[in-house]
GROMACS .gro file of C-alpha atoms in nm:
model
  200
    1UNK     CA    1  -6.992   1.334   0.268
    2UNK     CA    2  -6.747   1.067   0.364
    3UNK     CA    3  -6.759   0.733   0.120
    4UNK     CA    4  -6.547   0.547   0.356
    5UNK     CA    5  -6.720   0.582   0.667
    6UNK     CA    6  -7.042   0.397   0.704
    7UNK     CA    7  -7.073   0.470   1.032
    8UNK     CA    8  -7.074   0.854   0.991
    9UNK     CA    9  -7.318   0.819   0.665
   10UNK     CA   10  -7.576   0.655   0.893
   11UNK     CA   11  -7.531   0.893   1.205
   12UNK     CA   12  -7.571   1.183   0.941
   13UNK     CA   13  -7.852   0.990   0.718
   14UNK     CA   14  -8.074   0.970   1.056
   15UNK     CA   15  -8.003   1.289   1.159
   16UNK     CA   16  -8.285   1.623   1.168
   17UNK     CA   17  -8.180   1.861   0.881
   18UNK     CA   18  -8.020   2.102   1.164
   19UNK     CA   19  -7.790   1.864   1.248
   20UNK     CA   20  -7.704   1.733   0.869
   21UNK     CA   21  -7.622   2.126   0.838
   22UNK     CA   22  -7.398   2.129   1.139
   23UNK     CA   23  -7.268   1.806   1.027
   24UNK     CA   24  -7.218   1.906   0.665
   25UNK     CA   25  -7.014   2.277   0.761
   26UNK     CA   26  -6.801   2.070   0.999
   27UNK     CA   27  -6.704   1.817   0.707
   28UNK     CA   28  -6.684   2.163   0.449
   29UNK     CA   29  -6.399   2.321   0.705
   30UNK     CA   30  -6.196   1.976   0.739
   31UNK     CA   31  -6.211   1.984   0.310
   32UNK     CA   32  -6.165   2.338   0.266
   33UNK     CA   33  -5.833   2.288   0.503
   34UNK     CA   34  -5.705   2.009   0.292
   35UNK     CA   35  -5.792   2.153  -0.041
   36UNK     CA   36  -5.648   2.539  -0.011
   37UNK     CA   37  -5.331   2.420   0.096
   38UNK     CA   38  -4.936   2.537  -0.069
   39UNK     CA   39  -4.996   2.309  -0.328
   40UNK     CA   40  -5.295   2.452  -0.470
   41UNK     CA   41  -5.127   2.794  -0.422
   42UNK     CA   42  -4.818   2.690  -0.575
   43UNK     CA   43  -5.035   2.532  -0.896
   44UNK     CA   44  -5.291   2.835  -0.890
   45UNK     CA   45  -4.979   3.067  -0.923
   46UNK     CA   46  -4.834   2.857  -1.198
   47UNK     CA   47  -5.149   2.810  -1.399
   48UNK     CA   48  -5.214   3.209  -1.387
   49UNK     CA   49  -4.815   3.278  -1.494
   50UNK     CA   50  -4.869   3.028  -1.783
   51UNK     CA   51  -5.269   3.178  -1.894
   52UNK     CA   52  -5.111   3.378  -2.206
   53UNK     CA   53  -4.794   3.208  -2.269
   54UNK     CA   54  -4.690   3.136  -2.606
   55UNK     CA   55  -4.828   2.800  -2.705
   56UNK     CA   56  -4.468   2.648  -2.754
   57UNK     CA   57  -4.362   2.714  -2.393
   58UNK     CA   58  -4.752   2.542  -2.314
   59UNK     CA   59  -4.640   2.233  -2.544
   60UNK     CA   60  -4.294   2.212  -2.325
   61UNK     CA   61  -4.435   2.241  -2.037
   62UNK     CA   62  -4.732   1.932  -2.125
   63UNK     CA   63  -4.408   1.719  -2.257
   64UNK     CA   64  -4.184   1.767  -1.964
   65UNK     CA   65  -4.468   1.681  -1.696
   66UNK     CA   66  -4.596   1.401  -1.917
   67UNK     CA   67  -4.275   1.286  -1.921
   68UNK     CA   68  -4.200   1.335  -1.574
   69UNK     CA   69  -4.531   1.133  -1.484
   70UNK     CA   70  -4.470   0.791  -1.739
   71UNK     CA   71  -4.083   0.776  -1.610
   72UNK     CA   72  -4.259   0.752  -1.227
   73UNK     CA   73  -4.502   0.536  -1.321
   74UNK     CA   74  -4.316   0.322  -1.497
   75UNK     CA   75  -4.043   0.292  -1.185
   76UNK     CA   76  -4.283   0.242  -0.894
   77UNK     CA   77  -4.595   0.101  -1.037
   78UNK     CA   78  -4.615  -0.307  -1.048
   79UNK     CA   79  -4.921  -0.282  -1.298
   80UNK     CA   80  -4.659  -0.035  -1.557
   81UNK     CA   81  -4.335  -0.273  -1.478
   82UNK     CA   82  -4.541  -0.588  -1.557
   83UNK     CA   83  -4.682  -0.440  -1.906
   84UNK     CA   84  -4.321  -0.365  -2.014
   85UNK     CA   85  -4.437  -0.027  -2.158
   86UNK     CA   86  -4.145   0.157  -2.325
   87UNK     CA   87  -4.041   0.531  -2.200
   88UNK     CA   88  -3.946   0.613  -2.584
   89UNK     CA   89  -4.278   0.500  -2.676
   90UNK     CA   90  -4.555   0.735  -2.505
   91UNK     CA   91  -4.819   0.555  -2.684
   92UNK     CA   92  -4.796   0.198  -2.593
   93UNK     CA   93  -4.900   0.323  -2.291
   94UNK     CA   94  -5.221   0.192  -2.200
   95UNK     CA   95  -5.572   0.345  -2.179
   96UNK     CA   96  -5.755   0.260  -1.923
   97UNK     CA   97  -6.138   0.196  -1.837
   98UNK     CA   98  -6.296   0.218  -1.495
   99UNK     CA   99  -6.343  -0.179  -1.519
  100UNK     CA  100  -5.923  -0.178  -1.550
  101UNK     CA  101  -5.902   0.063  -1.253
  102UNK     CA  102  -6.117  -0.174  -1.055
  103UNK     CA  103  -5.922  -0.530  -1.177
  104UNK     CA  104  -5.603  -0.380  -1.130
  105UNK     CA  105  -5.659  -0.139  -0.849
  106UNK     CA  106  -5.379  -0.297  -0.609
  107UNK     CA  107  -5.110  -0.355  -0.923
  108UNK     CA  108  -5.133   0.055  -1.043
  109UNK     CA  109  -5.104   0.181  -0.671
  110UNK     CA  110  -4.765   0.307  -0.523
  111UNK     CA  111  -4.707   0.181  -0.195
  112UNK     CA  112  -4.500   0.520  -0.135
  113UNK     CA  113  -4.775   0.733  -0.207
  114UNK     CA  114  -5.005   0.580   0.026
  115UNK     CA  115  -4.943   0.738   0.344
  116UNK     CA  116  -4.933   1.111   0.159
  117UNK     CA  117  -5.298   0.967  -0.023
  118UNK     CA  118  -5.668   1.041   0.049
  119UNK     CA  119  -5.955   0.867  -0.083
  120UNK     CA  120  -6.154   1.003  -0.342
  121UNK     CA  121  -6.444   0.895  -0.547
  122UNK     CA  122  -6.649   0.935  -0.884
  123UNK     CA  123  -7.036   1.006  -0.854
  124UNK     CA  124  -7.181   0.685  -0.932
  125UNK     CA  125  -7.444   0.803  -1.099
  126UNK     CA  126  -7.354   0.607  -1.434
  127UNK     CA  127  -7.304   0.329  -1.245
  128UNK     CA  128  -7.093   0.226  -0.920
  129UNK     CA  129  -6.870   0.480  -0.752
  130UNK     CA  130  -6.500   0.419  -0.834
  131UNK     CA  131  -6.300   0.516  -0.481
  132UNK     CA  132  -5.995   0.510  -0.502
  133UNK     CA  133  -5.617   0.711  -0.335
  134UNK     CA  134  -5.434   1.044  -0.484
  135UNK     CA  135  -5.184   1.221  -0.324
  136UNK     CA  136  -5.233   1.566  -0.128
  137UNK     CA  137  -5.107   1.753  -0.391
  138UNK     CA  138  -5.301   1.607  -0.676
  139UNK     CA  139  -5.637   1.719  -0.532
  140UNK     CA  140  -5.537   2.063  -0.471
  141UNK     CA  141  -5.394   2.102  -0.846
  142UNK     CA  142  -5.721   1.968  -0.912
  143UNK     CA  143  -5.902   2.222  -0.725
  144UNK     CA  144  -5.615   2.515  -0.872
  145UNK     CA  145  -5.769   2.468  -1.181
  146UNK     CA  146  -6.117   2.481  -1.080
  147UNK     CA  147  -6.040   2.817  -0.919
  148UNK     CA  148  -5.859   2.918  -1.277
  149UNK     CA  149  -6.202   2.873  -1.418
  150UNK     CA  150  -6.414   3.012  -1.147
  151UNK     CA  151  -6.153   3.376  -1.135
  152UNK     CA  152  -6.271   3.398  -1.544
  153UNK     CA  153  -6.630   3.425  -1.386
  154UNK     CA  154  -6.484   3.707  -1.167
  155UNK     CA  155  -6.527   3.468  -0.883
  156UNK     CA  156  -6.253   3.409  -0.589
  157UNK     CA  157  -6.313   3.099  -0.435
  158UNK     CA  158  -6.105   3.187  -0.132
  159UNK     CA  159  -6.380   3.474  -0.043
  160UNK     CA  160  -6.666   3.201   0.030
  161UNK     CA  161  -6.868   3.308  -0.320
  162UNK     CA  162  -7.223   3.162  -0.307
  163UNK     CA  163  -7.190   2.832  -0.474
  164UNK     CA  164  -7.511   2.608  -0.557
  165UNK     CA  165  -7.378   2.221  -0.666
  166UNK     CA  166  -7.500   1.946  -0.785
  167UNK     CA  167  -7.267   1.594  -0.726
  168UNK     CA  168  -7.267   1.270  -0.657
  169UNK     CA  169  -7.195   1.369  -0.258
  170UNK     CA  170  -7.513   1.195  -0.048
  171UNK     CA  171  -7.627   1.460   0.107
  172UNK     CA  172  -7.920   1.319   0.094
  173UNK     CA  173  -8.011   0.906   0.159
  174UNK     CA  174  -8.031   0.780  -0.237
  175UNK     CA  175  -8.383   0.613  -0.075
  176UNK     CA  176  -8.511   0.930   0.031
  177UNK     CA  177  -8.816   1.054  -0.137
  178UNK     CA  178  -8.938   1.350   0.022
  179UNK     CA  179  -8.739   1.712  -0.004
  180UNK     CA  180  -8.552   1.834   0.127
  181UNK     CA  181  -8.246   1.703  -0.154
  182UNK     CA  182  -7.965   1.912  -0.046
  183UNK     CA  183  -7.772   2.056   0.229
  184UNK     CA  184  -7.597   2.422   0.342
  185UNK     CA  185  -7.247   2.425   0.412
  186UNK     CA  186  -7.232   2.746   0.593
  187UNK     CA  187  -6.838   2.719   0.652
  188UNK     CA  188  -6.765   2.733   0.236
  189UNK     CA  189  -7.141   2.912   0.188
  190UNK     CA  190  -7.226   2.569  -0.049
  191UNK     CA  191  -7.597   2.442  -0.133
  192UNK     CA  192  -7.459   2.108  -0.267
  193UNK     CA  193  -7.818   1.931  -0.425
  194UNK     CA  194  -7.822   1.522  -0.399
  195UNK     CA  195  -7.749   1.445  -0.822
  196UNK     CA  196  -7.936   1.095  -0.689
  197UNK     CA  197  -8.285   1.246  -0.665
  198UNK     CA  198  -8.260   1.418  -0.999
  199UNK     CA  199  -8.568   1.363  -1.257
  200UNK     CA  200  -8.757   1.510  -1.552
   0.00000   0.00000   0.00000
């Protein structure tokens, strides 16, 4: 469910399971919409062309997007202009940990990408969720290669495959202490499980 609504979390947090179901397929369709979109055909198509390419045309095709990616970065983001990292150098560029991504959240944003941005989040469960924007087509190439790896099951994730989950989504309050612990989104057929009431 939605991080950055509090407002919806409580509504949905208060409401009988029927509803959280209800609730839960209507927020599956508004994801599935933004995640099977032309980027994540474009990037699905690209990954299967690529699957048994020779691993030289692999290693050209890492260098030129890794390329591609530092010379942007380096150009639009105020966190990448003020370290003075060098293009020729790909390994002065820095490494960083969530507690960087927090510090210097505003600095390694581009204002350009914002408005083509959603927000997403880690799980939390190893500590506090990190939220924070990519663009449109990031999160579907994410998702293109989560299909890649699903289709080497046999499994098409555009043909609503029954698909049990556990993540750091609350679909359940983190306070909660009696079942149920998950939720049915009947629009993607999902049973995502709360990864917050998981014990020995």
């Amino acid at each position: 469910m939605n991080y950055n609504n509090q407002k919806f979390q409580k509504v949905y947090f208060n409401s009988p399971y029927p509803l959280k179901i209800l609730l839960s397929s209507i927020y599956g369709y508004k994801q599935k919409e933004e995640t099977y979109g032309k980027y994540f055909r474009d990037y699905l198509k690209l990954l299967k062309n690529l699957e048994y390419a020779d691993n030289q045309i692999l290693v050209n095709e890492l260098e030129f997007n890794k390329k591609k990616f530092v010379e942007f970065a380096i150009k639009n983001s105020p966190f990448c202009k003020e370290t003075y990292i060098d293009i020729k150098n790909f390994n002065e560029f820095p490494i960083l940990t969530k507690n960087d991504l927090r510090k210097y959240k505003e600095k390694l944003i581009v204002d350009s990408l914002i408005k083509v941005s959603r927000m997403v989040h880690t799980s939390g469960t190893s500590g506090s969720a990190l939220i924070f924007p990519i663009t449109s087509k990031c999160f579907q190439r994410e998702y293109a290669f989560k299909a890649m790896h699903y289709s080497w099951a046999g499994i098409d994730v555009l043909k609503k495959p029954r698909i049990a989950t556990f993540s750091g989504h609350p679909v359940a309050n983190p306070t909660r202490d009696k079942a149920p612990f998950w939720v049915y989104d009947f629009v993607n057929n999902w049973l995502v499980f709360s990864s917050y009431h998981i014990n020995e």
